[in-house]
Coordinates of C-alpha atoms and ligand atoms in Angstrom, one line a residue:
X95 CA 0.0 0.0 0.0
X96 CA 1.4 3.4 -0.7
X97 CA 2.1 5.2 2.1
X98 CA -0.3 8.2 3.5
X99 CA 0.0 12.0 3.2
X100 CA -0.6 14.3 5.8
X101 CA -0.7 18.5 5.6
X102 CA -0.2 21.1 7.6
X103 CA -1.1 24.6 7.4
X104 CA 1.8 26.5 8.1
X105 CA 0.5 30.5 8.6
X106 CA 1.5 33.2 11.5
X107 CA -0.7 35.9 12.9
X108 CA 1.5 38.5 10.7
X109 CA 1.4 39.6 6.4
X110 CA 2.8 37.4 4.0
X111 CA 4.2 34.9 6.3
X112 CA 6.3 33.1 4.1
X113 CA 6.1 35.0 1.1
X114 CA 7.7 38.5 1.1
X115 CA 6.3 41.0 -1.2
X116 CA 3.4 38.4 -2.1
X117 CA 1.4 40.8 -0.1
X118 CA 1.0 43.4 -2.8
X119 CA -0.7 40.8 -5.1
X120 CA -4.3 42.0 -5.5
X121 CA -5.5 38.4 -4.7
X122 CA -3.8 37.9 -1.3
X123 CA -5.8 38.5 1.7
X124 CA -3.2 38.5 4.6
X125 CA -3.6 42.2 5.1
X126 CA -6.5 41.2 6.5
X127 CA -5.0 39.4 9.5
X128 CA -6.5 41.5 12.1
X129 CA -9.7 40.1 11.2
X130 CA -11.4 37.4 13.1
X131 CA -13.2 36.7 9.5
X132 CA -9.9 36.0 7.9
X133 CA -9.1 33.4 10.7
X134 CA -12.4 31.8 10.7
X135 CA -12.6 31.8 6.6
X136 CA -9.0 29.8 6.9
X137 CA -10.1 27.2 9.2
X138 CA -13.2 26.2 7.5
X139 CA -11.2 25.8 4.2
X140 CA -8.6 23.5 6.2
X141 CA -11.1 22.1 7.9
X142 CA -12.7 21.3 4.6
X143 CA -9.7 19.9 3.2
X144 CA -9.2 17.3 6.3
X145 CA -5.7 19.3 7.1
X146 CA -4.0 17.6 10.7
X147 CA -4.1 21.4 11.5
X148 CA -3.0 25.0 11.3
X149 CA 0.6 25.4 12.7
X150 CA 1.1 28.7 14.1
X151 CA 4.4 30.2 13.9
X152 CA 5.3 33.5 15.9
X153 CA 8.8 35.4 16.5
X154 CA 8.8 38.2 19.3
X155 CA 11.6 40.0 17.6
X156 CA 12.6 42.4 14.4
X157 CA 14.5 41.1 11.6
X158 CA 17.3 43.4 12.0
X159 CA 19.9 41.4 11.2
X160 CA 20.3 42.2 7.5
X161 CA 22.3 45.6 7.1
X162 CA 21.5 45.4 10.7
X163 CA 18.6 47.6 11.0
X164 CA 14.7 47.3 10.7
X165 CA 14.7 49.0 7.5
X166 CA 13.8 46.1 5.5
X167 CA 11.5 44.4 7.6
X168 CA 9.0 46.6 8.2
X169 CA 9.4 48.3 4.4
X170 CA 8.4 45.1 2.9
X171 CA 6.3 43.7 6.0
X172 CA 8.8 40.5 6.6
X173 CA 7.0 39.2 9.8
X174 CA 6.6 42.2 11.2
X175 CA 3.5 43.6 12.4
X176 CA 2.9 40.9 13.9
X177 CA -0.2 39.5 16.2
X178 CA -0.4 37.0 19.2
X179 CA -1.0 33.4 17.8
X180 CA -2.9 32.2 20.6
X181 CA -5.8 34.7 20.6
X182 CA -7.1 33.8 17.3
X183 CA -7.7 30.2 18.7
X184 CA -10.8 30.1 19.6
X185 CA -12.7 31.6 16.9
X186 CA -11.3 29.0 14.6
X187 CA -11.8 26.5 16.9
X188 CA -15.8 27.8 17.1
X189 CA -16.8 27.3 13.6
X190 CA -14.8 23.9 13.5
X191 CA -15.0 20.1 15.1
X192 CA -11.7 18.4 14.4
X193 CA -8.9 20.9 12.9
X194 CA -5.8 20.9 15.3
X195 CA -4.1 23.9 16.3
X196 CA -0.1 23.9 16.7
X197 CA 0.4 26.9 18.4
X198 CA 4.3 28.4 18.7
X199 CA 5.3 29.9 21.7
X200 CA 8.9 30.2 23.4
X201 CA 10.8 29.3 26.0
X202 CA 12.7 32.1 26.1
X203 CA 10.3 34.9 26.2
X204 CA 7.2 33.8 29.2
X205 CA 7.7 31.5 32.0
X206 CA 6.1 28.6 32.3
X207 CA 3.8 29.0 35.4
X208 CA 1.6 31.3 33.6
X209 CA 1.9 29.5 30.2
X210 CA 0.6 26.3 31.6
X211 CA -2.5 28.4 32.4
X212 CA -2.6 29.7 28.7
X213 CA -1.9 26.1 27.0
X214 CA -4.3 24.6 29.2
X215 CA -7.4 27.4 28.3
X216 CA -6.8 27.0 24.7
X217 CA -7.3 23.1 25.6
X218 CA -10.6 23.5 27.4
X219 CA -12.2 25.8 25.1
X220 CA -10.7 23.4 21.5
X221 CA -12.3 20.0 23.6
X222 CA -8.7 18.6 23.2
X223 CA -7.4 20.4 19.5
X224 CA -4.4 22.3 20.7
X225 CA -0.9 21.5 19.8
X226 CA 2.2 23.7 20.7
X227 CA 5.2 24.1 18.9
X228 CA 8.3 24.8 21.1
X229 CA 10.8 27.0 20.6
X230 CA 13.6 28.6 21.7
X231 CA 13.9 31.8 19.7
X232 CA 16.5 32.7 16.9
X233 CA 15.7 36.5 17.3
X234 CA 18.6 37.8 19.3
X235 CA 16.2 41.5 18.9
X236 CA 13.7 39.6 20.8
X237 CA 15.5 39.0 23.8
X238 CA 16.8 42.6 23.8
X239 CA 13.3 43.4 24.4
X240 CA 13.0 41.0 27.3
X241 CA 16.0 42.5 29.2
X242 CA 18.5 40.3 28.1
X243 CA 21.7 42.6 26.8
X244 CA 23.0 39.2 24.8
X245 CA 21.1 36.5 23.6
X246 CA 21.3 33.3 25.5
X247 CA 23.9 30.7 23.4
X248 CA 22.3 28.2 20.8
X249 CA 22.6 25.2 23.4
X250 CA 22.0 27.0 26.7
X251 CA 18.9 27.8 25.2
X252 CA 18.1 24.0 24.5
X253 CA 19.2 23.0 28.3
X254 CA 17.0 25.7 29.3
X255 CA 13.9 24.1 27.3
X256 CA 14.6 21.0 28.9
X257 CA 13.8 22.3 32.3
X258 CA 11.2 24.6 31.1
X259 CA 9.6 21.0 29.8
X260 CA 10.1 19.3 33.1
X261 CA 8.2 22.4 34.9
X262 CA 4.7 22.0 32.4
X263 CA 5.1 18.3 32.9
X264 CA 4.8 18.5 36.3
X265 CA 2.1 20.5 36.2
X266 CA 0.6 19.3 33.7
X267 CA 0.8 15.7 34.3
X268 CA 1.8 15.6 37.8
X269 CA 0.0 18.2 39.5
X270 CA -4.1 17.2 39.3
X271 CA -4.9 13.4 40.0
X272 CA -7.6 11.7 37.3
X273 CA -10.1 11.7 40.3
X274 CA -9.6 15.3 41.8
X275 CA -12.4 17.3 40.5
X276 CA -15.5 15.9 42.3
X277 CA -17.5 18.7 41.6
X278 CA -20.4 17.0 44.2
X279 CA -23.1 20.2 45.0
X280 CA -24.6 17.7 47.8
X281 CA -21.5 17.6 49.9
X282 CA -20.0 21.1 48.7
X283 CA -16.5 19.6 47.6
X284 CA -15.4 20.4 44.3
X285 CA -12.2 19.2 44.7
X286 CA -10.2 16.8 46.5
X287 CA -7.8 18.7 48.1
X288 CA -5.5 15.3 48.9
X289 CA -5.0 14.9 45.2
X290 CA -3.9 18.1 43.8
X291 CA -0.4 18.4 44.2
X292 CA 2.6 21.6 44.5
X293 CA 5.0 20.5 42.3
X294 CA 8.2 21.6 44.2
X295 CA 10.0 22.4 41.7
X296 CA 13.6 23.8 42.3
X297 CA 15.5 24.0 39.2
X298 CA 18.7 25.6 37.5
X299 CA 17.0 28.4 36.2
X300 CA 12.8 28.3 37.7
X301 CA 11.6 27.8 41.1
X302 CA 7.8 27.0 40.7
X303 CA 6.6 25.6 44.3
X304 CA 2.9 25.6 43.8
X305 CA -0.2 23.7 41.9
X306 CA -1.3 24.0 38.4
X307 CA -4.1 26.5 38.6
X308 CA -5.9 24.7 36.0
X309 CA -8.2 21.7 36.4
X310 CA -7.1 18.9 33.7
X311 CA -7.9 19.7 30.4
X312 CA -8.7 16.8 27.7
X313 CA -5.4 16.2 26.6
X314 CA -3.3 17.6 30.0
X315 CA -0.2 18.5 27.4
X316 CA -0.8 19.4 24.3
X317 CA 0.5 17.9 21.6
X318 CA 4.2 18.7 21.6
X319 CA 5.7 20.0 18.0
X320 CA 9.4 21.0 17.7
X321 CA 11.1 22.3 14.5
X322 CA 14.8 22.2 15.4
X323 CA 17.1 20.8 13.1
X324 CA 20.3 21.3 14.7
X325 CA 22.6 17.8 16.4
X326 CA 21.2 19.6 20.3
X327 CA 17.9 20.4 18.6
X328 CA 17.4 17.0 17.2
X329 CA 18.0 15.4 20.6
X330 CA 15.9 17.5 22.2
X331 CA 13.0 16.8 19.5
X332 CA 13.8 13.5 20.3
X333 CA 13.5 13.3 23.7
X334 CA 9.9 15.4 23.7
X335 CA 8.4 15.8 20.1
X336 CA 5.4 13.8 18.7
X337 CA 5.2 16.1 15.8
X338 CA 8.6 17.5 13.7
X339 CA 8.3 20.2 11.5
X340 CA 11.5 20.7 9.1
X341 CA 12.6 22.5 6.2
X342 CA 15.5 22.5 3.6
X343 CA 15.4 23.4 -0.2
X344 CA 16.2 19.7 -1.5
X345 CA 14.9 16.1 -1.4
X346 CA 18.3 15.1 -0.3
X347 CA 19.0 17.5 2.4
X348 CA 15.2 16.3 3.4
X349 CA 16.3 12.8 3.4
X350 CA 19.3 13.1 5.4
X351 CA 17.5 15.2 8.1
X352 CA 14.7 12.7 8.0
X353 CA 17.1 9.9 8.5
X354 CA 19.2 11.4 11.2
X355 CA 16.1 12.3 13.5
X356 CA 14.4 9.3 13.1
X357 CA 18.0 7.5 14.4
X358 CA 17.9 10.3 17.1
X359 CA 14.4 9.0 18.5
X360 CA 15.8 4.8 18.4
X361 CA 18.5 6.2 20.3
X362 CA 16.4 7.9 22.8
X363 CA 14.4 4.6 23.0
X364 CA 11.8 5.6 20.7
X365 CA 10.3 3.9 17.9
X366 CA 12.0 5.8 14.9
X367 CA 8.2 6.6 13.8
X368 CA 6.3 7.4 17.0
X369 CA 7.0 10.9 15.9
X370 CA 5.7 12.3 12.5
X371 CA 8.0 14.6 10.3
X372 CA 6.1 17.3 8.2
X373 CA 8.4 19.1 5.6
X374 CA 7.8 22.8 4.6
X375 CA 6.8 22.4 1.1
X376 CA 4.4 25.0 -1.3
X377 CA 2.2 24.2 -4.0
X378 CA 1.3 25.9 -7.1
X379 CA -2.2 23.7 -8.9
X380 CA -4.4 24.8 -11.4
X381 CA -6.4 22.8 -14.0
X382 CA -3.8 21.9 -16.1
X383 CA 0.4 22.1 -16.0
X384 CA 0.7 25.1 -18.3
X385 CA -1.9 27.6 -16.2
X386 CA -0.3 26.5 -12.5
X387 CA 2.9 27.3 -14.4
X388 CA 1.9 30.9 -15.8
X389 CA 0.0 31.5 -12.3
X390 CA 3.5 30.7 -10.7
X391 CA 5.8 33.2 -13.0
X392 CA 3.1 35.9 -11.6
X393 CA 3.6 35.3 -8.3
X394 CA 7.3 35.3 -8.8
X395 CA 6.9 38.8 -10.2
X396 CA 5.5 39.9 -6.6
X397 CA 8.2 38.7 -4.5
X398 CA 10.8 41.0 -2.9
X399 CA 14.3 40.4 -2.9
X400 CA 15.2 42.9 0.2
X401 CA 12.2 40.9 1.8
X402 CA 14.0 37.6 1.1
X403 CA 17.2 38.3 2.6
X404 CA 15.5 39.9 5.4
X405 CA 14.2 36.3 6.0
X406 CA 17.7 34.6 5.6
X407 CA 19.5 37.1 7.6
X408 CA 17.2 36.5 10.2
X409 CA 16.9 32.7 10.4
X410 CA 20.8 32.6 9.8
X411 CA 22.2 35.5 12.0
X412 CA 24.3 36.2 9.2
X413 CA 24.0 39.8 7.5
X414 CA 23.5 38.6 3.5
X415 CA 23.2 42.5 2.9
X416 CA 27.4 42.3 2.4
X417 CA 27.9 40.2 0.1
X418 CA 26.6 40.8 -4.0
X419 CA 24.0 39.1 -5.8
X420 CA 26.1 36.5 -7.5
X421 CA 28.2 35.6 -4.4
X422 CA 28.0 32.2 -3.1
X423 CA 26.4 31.0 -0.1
X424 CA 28.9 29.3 2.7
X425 CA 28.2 28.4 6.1
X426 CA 28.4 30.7 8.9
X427 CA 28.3 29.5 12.6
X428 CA 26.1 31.7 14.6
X429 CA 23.4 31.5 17.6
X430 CA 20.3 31.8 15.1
X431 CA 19.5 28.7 13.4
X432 CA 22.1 26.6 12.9
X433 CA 20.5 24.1 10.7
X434 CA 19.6 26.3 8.4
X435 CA 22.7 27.3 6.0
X436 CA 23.6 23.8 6.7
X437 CA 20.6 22.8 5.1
X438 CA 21.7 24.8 1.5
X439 CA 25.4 24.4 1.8
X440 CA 26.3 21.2 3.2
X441 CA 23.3 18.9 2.7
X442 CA 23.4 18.6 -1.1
X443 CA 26.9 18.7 -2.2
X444 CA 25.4 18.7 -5.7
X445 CA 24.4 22.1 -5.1
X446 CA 26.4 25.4 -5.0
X447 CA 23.7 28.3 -4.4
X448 CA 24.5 32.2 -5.0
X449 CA 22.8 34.9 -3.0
X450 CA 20.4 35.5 -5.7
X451 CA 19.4 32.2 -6.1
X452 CA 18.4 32.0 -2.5
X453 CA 16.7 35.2 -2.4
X454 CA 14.5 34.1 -5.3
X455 CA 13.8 30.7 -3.6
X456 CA 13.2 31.9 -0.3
X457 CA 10.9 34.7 -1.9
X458 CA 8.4 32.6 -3.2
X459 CA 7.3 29.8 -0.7
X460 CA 9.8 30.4 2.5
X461 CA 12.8 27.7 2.4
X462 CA 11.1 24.7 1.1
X463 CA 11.0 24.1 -2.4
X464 CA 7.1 24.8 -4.5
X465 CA 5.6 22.3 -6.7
X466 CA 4.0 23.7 -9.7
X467 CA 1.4 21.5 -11.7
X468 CA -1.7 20.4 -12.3
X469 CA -3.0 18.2 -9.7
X470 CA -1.9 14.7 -11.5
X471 CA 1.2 16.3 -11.7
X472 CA 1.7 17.4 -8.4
X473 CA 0.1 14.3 -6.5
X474 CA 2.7 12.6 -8.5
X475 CA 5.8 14.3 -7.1
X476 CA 4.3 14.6 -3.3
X477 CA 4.2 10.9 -3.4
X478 CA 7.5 11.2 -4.8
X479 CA 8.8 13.3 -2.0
X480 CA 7.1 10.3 0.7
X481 CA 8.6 8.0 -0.5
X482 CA 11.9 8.9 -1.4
X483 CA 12.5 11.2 2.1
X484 CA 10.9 9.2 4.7
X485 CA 9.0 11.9 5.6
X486 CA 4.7 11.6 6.9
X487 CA 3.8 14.6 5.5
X488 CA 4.0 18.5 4.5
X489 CA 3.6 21.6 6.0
X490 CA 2.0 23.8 3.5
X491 CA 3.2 27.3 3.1
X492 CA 0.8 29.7 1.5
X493 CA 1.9 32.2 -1.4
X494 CA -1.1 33.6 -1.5
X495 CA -3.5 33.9 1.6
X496 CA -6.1 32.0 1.3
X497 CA -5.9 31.1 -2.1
X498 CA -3.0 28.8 -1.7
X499 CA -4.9 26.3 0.9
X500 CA -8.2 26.6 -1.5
X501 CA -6.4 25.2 -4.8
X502 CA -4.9 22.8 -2.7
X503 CA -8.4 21.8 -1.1
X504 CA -9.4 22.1 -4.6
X505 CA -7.4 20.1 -6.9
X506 CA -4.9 18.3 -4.9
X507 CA -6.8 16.9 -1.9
X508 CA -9.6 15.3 -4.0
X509 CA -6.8 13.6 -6.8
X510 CA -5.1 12.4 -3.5
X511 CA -7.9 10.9 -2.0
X512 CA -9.1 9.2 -5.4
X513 CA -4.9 7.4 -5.1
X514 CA -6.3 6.3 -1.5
X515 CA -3.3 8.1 0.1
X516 CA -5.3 10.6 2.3
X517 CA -7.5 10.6 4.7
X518 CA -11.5 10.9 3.2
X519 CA -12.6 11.9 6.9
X520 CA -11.2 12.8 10.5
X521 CA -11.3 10.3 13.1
X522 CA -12.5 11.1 16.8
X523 CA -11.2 12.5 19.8
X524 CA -8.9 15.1 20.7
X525 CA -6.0 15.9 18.6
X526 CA -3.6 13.4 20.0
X527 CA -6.2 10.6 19.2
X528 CA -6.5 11.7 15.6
X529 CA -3.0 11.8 14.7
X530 CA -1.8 8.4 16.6
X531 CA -4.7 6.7 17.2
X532 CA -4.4 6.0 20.8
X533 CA -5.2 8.0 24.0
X534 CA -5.7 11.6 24.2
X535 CA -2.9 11.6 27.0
X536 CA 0.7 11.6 26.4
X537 CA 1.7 7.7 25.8
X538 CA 3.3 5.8 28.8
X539 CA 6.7 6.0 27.5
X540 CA 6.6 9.3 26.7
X541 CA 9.1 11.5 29.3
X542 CA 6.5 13.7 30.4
X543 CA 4.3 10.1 32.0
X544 CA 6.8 9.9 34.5
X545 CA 5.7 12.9 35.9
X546 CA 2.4 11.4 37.0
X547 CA 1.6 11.1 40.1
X548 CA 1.1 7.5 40.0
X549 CA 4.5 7.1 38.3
X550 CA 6.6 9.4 41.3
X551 CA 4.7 7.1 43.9
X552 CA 5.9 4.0 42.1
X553 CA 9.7 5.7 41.5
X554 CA 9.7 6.5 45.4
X555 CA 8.6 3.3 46.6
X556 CA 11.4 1.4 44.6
X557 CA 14.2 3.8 46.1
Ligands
FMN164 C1 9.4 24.7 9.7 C2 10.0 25.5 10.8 C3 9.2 26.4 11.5 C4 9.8 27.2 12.6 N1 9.0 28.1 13.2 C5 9.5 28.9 14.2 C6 8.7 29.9 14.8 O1 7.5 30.0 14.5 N2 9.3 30.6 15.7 C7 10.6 30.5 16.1 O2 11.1 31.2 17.0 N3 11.4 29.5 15.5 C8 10.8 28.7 14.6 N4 11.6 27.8 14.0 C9 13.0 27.6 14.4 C10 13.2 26.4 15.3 O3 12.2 26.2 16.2 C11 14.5 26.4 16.0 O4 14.5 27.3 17.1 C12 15.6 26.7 15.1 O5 15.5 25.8 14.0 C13 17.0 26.7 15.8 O6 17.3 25.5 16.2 P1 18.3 24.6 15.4 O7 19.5 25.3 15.3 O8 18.3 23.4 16.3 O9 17.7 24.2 14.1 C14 11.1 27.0 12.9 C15 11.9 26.1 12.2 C16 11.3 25.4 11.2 C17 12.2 24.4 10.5

């Protein structure tokens, strides 16, 4: 049997997420991001399309990093203005049943005490839809803004996660037995005060002594996404993830991250496929080949080079504004994302790219390549990409908001599900339940289930 396809939505509360420039095009609508209308229009059209759900990203920082200012940025919109993710939540989650919501938030910038609250309302209120994507923040003008005169290093900020992790798992696993809400109105107890339990938490870097203040919500921890692609990202993806979201320009570079994360989760005891791995990927369908191409060349016309480039410099840390269009691209070590000039220069030896080249690329469609083609064509190559990357699926960047995600829903979905390589309907239960097909709780061999309160009983009796 061929093997299944899964999408993503990947979007961000912000103009032309992935797309710089694509915003002028009279047919985009992300301008209209500050309208509930625009959130609720996308989720039905996912929704419609039987997407695992809308991934959120979010950066709390300026791309100042190219000619080192916030020129660029905010000339050509590149992520900036940009809106909360979480807050536009529940009105998607209102007009739908079963889309998912991977919501990004990061380590570095809230602490985790009040975030467990906020993770935990969005999970009430979704019935069990809410996913979050962890990260740890590539912005170094982000953490200027928090106080912090330097950024905290690449790996400090990974050993930091991995206490911040501990902290929600404790509270959200640990802190609320199964059986504390008794909510009886003949005796007057709404809780069992014997079963909700102060973490005690004394850590490195958080001291959190108390209770969760939330009741348990459907799934207790949400669905845990992580997108980093580093060696110290990939462990730490291993160790926690259930969802991995990468991205790199080529099939090969694909492969070899797919190959080296999935070995990452046997090593951390895992089965190499109890996590899935969506690739960033774009799609450009029409009725036939030749109109997806000329719809394609026009949306090329709309993308900005500064605005490209504004992107790189950004995810890289390095400043691409020094070096000339035909230069070519090498690989930089800094404290923004490290797997991501890695992914262009040293992935696919194959391939030497200039600085043009990139900015084109990246201008259309983010970092992951576009497929351009009539729906035959195009289900052809995703099942291509499956089966030669090893990957479960793709998270869809839009080029043009929300007209991307409609031709999808369009052509693409329906020639997929006539191949009998995507799902026809969503399955029950929270979000957890529909992508694995087991509890809505963190499995037991997950790290966060030894957090449970039943688990630390069990650990302390054996010591
Ligand atoms: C597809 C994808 C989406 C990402 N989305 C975000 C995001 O929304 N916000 C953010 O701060 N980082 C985001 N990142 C960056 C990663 O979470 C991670 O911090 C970064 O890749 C640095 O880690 P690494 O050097 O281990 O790759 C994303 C990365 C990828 C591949």
């Amino acid at each position: 049997m061929s093997k299944q396809i899964r999408f993503n939505a990947f979007e961000m509360n912000c103009i032309a997420h992935q797309s710089p420039g694509l915003w002028r095009h009279p047919q985009d609508r992300s301008r209209e991001y500050k309208d509930l209308e625009y959130w609720t229009d996308l989720a039905k059209i996912l929704e419609k399309g039987i997407f695992d759900g809308v991934f959120l990203a979010d950066v709390l920082g300026i791309y100042d990093v190219y000619h080192q200012s916030a020129e660029h940025a905010l000339t050509c919109a590149v992520q900036v203005p940009v809106n909360d993710p979480l807050q536009v939540v529940p009105a998607m989650a209102a007009v739908t049943q079963h889309l998912g919501f991977g919501v990004t938030t990061s380590i570095s910038f809230e602490h985790p005490y009040p975030f467990a609250r906020r993770m935990s309302t969005l999970d009430h209120l979704t019935k069990g839809r809410v996913g979050w994507n962890i990260v740890t923040s590539y912005l170094a003008s982000g953490s200027k803004n928090l106080g912090l005169s330097n950024q905290v290093s690449h790996d400090e900020r990974y050993d930091i996660a991995d206490e911040y992790l501990e902290v929600l798992y404790k509270l959200w696993e640990g802190s609320w037995e199964s059986d504390a809400v008794i909510a009886d109105k003949k005796s007057g107890i709404f809780a069992d005060f014997h079963k909700v339990h102060p973490i005690q938490h004394k850590g490195k870097y958080f001291d959190v002594p108390g209770i969760h203040i939330c009741e348990p919500s459907p799934q207790r921890t949400p669905v845990l996404y992580q997108a980093g692609a580093s060696g110290r990202g990939q462990t730490f993806a291993s160790q926690n993830a259930e969802c991995i979201f990468i991205a790199a320009p080529s099939k090969i570079a694909t492969k070899s991250i797919v190959k080296s994360i999935r070995q990452k989760l046997i090593e951390n005891g895992r089965d190499p496929y109890s996590a899935k791995i969506y690739a960033l990927l774009s799609i450009v369908t029409d009725e036939t080949d030749q109109k997806a191409q000329r719809k394609f060349k026009e949306y090329q016309s709309y993308a900005s080079y500064d605005g490209a480039l504004t992107l790189l410099s950004g995810w890289s840390g390095v400043d691409f504004y020094q070096y000339q269009a035909h230069d070519k691209v090498e690989y930089i070590q800094t404290d923004a994302i490290q797997s991501l000039l890695d992914s262009y220069v040293n992935a696919d030896p194959n391939r030497i790219w200039t600085i043009e080249e990139i900015a084109n690329w990246i201008g259309v469609g983010g970092n992951g390549p576009v497929l351009v083609g009539s729906a035959q064509t195009v289900a052809d190559e995703l099942q291509q990409w499956v089966e030669d990357t090893d990957i479960d699926g793709f998270n869809l960047a839009y080029i043009l908001a929300h007209q991307t995600f409609q031709d999808v829903v369009d052509f693409i979905v329906p020639e997929l599900q006539k191949r009998e390589v995507y799902p026809k309907q969503y399955s029950e239960g929270t979000l957890r339940e529909k992508l694995f097909h087991a509890d809505a709780h963190l499995p037991d061999w997950h790290r966060g289930a030894n957090y449970r309160p039943q688990t630390v009983a069990s650990l302390k009796k054996v010591v």
